[in-house]
Every structure is written in C-alpha cells, then in structure tokens.
PDB file of N, CA, C and O in Angstrom:
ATOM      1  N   UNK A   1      40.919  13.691  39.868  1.00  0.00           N
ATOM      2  CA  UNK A   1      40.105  12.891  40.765  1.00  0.00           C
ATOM      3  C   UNK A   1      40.896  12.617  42.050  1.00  0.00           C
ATOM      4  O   UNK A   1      42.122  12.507  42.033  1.00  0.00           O
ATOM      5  N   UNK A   2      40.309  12.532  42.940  1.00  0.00           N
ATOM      6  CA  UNK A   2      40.620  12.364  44.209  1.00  0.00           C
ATOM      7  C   UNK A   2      41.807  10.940  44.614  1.00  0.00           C
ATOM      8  O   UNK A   2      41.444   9.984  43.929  1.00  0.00           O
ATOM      9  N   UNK A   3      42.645  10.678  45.200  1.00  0.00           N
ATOM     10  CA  UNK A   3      42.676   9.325  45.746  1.00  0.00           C
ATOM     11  C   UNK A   3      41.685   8.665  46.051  1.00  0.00           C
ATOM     12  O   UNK A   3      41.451   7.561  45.559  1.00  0.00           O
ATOM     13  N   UNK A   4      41.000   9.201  46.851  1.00  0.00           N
ATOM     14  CA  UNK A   4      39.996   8.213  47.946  1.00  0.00           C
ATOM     15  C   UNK A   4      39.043   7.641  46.559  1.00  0.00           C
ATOM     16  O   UNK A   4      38.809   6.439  46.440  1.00  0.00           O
ATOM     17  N   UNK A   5      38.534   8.672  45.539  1.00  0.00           N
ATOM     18  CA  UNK A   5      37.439   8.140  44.958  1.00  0.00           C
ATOM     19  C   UNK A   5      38.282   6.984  43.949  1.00  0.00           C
ATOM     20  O   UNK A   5      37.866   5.868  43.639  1.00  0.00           O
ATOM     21  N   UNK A   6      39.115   7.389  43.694  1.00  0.00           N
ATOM     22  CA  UNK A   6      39.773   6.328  42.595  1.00  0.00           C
ATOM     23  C   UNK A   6      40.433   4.943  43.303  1.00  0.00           C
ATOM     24  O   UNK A   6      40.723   4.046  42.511  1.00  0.00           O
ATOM     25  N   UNK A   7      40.672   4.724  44.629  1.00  0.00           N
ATOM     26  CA  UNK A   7      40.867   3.464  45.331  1.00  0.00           C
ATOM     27  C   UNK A   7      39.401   3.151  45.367  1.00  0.00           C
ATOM     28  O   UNK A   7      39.058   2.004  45.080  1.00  0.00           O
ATOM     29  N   UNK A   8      38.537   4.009  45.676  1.00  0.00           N
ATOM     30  CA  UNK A   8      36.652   3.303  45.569  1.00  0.00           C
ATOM     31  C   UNK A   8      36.311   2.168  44.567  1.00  0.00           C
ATOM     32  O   UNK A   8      35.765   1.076  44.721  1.00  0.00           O
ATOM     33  N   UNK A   9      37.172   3.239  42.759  1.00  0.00           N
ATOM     34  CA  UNK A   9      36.569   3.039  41.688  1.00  0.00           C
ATOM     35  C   UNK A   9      37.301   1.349  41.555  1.00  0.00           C
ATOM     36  O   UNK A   9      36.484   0.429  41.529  1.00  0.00           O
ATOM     37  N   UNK A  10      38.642   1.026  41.485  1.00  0.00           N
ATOM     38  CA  UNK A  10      39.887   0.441  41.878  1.00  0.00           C
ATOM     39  C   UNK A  10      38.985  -0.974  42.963  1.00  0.00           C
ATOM     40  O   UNK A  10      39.136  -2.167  42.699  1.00  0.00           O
ATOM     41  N   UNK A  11      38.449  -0.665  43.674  1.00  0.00           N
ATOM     42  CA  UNK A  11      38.006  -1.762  44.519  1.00  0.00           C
ATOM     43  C   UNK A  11      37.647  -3.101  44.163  1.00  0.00           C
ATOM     44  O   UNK A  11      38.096  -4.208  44.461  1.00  0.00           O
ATOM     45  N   UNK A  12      36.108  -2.422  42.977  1.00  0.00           N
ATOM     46  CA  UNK A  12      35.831  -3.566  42.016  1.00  0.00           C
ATOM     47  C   UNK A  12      36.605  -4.387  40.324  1.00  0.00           C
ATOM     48  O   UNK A  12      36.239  -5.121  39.406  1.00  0.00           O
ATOM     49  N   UNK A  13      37.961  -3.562  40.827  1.00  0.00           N
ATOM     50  CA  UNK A  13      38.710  -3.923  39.209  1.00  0.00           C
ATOM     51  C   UNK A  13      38.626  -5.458  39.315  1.00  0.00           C
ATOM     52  O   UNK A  13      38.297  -6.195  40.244  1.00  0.00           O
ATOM     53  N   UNK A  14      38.974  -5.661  38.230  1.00  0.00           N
ATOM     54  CA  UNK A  14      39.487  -7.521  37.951  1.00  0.00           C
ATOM     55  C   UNK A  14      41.373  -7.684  37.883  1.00  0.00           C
ATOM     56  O   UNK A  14      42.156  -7.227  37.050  1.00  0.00           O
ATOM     57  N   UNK A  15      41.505  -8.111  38.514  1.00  0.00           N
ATOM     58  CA  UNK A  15      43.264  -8.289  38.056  1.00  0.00           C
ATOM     59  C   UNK A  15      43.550  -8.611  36.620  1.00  0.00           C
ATOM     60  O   UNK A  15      43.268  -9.701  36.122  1.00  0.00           O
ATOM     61  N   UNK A  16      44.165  -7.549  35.922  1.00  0.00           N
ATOM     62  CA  UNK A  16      44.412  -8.115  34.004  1.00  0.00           C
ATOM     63  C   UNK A  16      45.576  -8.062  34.019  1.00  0.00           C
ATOM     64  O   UNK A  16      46.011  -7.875  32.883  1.00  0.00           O
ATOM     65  N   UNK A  17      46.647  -8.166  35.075  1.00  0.00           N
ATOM     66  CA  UNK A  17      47.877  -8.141  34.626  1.00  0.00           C
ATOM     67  C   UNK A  17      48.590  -8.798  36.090  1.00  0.00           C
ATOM     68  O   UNK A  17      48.557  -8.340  37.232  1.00  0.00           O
ATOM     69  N   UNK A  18      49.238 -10.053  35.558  1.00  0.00           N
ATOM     70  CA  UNK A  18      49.909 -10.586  37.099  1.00  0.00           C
ATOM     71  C   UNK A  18      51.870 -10.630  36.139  1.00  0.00           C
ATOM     72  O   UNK A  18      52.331 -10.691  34.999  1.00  0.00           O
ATOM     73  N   UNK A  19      52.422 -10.536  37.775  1.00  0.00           N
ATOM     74  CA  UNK A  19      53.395 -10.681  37.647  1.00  0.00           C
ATOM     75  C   UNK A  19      54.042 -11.675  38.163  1.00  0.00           C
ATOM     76  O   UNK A  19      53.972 -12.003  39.348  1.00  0.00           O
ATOM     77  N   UNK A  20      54.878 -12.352  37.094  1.00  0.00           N
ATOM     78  CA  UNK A  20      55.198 -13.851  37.853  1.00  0.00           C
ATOM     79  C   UNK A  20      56.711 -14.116  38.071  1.00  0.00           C
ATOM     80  O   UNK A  20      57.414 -13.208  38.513  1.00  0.00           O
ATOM     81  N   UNK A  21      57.204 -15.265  37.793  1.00  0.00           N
ATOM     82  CA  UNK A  21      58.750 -15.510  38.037  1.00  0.00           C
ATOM     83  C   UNK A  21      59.686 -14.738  37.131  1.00  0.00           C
ATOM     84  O   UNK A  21      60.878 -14.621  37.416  1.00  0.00           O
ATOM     85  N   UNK A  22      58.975 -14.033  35.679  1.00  0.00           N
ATOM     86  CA  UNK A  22      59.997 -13.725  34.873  1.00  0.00           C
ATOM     87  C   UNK A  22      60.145 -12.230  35.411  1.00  0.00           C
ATOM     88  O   UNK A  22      60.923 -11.594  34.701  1.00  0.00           O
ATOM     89  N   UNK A  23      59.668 -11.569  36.361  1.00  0.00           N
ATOM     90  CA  UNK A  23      59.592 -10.289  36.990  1.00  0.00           C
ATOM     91  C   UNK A  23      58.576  -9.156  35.938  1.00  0.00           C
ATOM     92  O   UNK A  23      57.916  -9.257  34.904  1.00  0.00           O
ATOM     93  N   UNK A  24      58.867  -8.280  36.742  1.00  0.00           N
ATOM     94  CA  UNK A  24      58.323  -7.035  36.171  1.00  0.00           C
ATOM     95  C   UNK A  24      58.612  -6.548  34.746  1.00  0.00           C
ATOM     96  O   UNK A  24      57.771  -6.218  33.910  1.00  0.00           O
ATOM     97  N   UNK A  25      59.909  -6.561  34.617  1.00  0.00           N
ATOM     98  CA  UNK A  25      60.008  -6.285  32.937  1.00  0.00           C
ATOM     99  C   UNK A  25      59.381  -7.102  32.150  1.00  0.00           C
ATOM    100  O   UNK A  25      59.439  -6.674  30.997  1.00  0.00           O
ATOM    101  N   UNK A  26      58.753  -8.170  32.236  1.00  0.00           N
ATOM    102  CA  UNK A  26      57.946  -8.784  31.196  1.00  0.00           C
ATOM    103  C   UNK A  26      56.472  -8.444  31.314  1.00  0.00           C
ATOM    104  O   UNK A  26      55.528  -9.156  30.973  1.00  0.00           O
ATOM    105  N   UNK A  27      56.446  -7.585  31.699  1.00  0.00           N
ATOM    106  CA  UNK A  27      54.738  -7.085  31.497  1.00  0.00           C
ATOM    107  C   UNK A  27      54.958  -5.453  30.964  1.00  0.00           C
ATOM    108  O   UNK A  27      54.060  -4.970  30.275  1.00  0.00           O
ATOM    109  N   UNK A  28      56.095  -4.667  31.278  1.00  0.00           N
ATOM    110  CA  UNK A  28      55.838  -3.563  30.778  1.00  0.00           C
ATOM    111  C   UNK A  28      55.452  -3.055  29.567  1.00  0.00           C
ATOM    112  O   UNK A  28      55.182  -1.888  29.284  1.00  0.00           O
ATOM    113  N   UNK A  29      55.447  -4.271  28.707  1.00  0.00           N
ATOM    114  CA  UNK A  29      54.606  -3.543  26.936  1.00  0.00           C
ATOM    115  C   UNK A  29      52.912  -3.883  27.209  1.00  0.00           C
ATOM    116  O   UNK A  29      51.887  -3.432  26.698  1.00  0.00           O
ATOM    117  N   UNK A  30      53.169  -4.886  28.253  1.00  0.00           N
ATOM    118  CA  UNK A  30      51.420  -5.478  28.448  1.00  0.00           C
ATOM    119  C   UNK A  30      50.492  -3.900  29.462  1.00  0.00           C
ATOM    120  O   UNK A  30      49.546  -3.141  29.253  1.00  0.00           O
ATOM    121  N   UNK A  31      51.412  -4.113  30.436  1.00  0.00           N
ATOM    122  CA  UNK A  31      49.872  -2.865  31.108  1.00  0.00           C
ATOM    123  C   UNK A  31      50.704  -1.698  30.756  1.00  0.00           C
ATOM    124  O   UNK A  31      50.950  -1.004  31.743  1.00  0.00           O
ATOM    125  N   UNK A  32      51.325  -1.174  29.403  1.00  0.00           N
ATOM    126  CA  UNK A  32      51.413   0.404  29.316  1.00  0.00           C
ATOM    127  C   UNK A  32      50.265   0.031  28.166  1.00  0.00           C
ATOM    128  O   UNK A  32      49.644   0.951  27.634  1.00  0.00           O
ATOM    129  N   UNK A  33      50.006  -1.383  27.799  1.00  0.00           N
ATOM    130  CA  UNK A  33      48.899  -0.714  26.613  1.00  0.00           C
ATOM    131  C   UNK A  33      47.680  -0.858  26.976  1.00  0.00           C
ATOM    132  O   UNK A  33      46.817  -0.396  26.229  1.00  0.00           O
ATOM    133  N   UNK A  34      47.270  -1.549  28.241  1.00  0.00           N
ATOM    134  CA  UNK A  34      46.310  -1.353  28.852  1.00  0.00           C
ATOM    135  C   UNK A  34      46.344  -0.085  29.811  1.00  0.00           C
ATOM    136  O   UNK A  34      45.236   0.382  30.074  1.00  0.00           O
ATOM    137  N   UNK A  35      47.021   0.298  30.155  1.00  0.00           N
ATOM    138  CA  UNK A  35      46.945   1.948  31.020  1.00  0.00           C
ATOM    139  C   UNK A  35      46.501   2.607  29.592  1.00  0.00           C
ATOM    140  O   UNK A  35      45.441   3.158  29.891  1.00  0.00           O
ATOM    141  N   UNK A  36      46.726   2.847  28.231  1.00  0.00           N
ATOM    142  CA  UNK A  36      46.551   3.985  27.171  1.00  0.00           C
ATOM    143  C   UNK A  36      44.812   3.348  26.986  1.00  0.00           C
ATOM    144  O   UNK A  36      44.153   3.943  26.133  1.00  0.00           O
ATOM    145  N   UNK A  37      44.256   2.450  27.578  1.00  0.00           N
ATOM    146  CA  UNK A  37      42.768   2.206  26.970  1.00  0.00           C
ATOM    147  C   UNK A  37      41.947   2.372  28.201  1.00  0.00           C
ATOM    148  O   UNK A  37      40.782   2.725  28.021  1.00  0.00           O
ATOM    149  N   UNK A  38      42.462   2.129  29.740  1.00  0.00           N
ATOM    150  CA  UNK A  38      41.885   1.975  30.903  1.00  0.00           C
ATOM    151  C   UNK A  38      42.663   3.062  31.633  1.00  0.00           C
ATOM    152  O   UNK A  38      43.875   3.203  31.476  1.00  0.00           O
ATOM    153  N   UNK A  39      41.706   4.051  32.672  1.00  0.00           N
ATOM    154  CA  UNK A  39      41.881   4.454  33.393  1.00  0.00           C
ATOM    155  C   UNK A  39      43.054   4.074  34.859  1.00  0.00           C
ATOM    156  O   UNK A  39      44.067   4.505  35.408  1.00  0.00           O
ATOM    157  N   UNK A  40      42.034   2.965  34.946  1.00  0.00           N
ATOM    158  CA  UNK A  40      43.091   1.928  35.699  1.00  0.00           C
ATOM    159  C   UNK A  40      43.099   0.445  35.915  1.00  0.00           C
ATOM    160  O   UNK A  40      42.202  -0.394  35.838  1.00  0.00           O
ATOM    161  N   UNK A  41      44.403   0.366  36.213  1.00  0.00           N
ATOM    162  CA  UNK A  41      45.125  -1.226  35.808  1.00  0.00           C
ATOM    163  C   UNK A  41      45.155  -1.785  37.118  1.00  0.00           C
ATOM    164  O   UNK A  41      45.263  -0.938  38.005  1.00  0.00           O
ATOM    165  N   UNK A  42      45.094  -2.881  37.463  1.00  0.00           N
ATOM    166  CA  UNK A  42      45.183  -3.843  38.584  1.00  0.00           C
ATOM    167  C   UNK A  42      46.197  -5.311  38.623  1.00  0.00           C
ATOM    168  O   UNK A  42      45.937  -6.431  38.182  1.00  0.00           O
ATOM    169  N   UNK A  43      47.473  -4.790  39.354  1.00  0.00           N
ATOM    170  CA  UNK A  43      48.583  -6.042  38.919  1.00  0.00           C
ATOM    171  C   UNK A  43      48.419  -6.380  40.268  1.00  0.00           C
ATOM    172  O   UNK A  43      48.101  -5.827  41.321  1.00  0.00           O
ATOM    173  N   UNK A  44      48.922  -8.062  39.650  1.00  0.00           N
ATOM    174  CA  UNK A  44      48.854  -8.654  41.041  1.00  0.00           C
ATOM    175  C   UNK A  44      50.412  -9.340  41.149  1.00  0.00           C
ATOM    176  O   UNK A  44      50.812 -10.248  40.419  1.00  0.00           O
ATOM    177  N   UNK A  45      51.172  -8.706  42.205  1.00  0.00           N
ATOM    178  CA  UNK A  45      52.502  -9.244  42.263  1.00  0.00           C
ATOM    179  C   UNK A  45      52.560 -11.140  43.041  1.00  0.00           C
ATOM    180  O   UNK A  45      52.530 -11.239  44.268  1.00  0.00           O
ATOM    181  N   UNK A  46      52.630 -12.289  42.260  1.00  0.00           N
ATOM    182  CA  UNK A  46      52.880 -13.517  42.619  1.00  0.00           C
ATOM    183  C   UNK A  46      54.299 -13.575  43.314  1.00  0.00           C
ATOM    184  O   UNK A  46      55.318 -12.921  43.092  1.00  0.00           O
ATOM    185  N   UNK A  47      53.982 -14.739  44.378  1.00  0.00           N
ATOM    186  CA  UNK A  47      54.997 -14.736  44.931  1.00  0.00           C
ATOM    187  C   UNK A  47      56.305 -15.197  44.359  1.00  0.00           C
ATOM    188  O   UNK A  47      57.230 -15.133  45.169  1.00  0.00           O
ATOM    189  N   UNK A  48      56.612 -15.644  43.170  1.00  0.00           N
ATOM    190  CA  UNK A  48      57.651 -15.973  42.607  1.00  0.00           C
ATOM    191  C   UNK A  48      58.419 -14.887  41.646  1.00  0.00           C
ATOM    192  O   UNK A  48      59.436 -15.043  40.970  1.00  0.00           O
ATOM    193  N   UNK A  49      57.470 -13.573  41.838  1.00  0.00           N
ATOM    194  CA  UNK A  49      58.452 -12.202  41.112  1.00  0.00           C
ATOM    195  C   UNK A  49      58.413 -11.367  42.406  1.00  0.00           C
ATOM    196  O   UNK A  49      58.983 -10.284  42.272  1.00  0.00           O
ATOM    197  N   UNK A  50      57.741 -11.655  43.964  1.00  0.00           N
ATOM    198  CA  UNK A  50      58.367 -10.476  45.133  1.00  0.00           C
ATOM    199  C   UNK A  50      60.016 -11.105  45.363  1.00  0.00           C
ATOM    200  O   UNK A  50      60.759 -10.145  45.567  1.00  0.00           O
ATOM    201  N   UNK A  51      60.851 -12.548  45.388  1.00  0.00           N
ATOM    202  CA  UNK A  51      61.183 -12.628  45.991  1.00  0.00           C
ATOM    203  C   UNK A  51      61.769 -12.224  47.169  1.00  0.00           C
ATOM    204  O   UNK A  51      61.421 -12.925  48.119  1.00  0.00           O
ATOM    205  N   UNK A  52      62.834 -10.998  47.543  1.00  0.00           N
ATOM    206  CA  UNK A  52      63.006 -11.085  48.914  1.00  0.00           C
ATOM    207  C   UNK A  52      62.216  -8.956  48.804  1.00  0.00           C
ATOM    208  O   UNK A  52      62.135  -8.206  49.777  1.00  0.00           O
ATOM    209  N   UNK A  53      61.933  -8.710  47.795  1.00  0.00           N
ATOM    210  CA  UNK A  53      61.314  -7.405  47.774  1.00  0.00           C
ATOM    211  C   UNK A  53      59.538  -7.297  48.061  1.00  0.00           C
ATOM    212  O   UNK A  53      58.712  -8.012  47.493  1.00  0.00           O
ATOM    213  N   UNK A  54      59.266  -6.362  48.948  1.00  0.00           N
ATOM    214  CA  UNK A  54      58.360  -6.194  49.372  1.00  0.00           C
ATOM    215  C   UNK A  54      57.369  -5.541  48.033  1.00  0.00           C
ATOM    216  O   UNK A  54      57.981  -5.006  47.109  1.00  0.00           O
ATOM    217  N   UNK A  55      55.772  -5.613  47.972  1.00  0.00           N
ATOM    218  CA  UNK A  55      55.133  -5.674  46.866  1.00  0.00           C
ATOM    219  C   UNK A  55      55.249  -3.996  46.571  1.00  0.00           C
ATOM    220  O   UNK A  55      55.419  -3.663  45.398  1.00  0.00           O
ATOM    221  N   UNK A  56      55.154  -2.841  47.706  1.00  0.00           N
ATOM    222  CA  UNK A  56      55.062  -1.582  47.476  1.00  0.00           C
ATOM    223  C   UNK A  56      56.478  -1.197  46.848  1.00  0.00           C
ATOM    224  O   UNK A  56      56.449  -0.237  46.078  1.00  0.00           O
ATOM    225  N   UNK A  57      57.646  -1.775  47.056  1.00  0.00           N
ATOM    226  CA  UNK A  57      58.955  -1.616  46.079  1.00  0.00           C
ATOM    227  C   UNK A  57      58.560  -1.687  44.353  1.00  0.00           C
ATOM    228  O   UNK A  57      58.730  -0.960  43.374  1.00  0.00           O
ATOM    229  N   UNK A  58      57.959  -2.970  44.632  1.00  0.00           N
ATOM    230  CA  UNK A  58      58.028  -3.997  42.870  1.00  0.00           C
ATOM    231  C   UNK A  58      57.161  -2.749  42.532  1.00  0.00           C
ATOM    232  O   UNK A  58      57.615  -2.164  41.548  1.00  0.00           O
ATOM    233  N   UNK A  59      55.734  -2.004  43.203  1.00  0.00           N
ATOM    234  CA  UNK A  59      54.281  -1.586  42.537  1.00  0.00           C
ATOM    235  C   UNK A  59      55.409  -0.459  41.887  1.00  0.00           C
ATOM    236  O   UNK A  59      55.597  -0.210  40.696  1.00  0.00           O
ATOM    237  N   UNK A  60      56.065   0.110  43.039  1.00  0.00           N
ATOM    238  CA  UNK A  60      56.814   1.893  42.775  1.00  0.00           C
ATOM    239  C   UNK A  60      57.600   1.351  41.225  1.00  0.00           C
ATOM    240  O   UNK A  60      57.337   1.669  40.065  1.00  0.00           O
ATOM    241  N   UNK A  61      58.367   0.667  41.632  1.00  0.00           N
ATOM    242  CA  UNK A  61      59.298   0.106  40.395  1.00  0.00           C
ATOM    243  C   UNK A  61      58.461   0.197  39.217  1.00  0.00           C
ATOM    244  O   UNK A  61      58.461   1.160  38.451  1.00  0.00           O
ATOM    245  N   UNK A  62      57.726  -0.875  39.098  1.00  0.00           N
ATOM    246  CA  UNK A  62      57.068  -0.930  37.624  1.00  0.00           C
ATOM    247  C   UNK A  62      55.707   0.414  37.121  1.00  0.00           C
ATOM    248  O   UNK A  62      55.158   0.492  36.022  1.00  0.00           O
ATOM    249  N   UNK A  63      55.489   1.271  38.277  1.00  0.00           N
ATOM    250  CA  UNK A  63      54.812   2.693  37.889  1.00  0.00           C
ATOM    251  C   UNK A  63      55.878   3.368  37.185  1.00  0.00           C
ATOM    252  O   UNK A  63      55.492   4.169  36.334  1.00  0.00           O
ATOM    253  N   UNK A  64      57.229   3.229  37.344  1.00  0.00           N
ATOM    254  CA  UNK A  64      58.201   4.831  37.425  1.00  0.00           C
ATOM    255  C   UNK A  64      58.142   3.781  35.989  1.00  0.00           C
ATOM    256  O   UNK A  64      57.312   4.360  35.288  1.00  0.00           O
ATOM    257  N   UNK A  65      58.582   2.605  35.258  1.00  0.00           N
ATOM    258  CA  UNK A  65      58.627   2.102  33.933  1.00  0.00           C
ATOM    259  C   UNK A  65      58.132   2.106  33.398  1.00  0.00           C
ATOM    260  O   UNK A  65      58.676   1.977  32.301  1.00  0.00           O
ATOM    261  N   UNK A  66      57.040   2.198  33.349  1.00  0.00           N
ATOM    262  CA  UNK A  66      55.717   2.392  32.207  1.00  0.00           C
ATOM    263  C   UNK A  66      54.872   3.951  32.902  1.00  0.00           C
ATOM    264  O   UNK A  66      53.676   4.057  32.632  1.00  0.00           O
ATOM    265  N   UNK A  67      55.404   4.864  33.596  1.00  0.00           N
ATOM    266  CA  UNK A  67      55.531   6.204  33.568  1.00  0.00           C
ATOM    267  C   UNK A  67      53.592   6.305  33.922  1.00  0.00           C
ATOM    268  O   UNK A  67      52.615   6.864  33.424  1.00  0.00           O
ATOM    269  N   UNK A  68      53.784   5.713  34.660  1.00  0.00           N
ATOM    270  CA  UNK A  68      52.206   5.746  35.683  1.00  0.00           C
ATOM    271  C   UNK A  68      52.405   5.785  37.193  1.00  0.00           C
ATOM    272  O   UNK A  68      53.486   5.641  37.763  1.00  0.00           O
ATOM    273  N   UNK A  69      50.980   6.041  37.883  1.00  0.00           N
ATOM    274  CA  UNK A  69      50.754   6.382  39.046  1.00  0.00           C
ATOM    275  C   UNK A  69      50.677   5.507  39.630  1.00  0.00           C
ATOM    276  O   UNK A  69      50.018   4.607  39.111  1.00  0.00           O
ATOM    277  N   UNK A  70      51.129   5.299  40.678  1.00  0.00           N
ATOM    278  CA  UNK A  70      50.473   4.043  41.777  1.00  0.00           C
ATOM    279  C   UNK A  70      49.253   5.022  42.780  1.00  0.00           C
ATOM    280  O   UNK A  70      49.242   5.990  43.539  1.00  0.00           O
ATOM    281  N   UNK A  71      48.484   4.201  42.287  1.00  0.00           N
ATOM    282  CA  UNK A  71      47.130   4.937  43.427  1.00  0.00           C
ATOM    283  C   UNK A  71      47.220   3.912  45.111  1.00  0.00           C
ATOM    284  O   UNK A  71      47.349   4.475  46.197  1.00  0.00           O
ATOM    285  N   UNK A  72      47.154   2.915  45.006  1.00  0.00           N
ATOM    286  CA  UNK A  72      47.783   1.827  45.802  1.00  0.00           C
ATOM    287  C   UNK A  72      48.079   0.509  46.193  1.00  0.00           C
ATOM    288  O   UNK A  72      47.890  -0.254  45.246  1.00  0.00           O
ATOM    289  N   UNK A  73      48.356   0.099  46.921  1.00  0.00           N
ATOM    290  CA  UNK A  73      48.876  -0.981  47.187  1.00  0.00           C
ATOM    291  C   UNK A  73      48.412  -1.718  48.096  1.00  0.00           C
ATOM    292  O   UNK A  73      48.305  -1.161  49.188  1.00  0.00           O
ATOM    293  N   UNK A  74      47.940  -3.296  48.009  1.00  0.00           N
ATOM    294  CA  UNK A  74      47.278  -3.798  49.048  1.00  0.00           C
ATOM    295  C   UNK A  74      47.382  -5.025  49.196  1.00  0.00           C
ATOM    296  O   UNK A  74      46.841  -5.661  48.292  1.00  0.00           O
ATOM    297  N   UNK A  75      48.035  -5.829  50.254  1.00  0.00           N
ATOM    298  CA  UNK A  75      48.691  -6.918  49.389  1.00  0.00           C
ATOM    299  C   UNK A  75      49.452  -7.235  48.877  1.00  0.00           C
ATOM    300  O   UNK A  75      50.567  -6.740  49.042  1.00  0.00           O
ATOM    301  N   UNK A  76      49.257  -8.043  48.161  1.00  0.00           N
ATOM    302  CA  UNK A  76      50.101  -8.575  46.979  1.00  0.00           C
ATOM    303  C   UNK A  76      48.905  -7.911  45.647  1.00  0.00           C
ATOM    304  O   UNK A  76      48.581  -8.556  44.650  1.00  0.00           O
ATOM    305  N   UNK A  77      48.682  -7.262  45.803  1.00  0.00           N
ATOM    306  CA  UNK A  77      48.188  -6.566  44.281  1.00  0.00           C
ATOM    307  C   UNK A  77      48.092  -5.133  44.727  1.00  0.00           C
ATOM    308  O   UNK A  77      47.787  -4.633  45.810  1.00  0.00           O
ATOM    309  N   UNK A  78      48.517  -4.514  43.328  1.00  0.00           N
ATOM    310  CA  UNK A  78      48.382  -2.652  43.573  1.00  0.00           C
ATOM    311  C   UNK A  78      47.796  -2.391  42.091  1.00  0.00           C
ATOM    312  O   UNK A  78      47.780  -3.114  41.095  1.00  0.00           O
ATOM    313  N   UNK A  79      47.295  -1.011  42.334  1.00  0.00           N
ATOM    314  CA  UNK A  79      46.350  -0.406  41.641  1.00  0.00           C
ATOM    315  C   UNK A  79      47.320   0.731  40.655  1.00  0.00           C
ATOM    316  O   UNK A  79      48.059   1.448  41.330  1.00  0.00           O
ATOM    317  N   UNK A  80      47.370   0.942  39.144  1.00  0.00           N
ATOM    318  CA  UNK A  80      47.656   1.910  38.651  1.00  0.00           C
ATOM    319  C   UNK A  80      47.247   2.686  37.702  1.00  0.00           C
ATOM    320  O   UNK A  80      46.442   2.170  36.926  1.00  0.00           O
ATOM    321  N   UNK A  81      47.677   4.252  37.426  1.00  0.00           N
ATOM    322  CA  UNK A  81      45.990   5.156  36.784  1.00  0.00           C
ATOM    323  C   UNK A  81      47.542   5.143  36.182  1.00  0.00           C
ATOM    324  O   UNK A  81      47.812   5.772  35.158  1.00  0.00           O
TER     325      UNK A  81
END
C-alpha cells in the first residue's frame, strides 16, 4: 500500500498507545502486540518522555524496537504499520 493511502487510513486512528515519563521502553511489549492484531498503531509521544528529543527521533527509535514502520509523524503523535 501506498504511503499517501495509509497516512489517509492513519488519519481517523484513535491513539491506543501513549508514551509517558517512564519512556519508550515501557510500551514496547504493549504496541508490538497491538501492531501483530492492527495494521496500524497510533502513539502519542507526552511531553514528559520527549524531554530534550524531538518526537521524529523517539517515533524512529521505538519503530527500529518493536521492528515496525513509521508511516509518520505529526506532532507529538506518529503513526506505525
């Protein structure tokens, strides 16, 4: 599937996975088991896990750990297939 159509599909997601002060490693058992049931996942990086890192760092970071795509980034929330 395309980028363009899958940021379309991605538009209307619901956020099911936020990331908070304890960082990114505390969600990686949570959305790799929602990536194995959903196409795609919608995290929303809070400002108390960017601290001085920008949200497209944290999105790249936690895709390459739970071995998914970042489709993109917008905000403080990014999209992953």
């Amino acid at each position: 599937m395309v980028d363009h159509e899958l940021r379309k599909e991605a538009h209307d997601l619901d956020v099911t996975v936020w990331v908070g002060k304890s960082g990114i490693n505390s969600v990686i058992d949570e959305l790799h088991d929602q990536l194995q049931s959903r196409k795609l996942v919608k995290v929303k990086f809070l400002r108390a896990a960017r601290g001085s890192q920008e949200t497209d760092e944290l999105a790249e970071e936690l895709a390459e750990m739970v071995n998914a795509e970042l489709v993109e980034t917008r905000g403080n929330t990014a999209v992953l297939t």
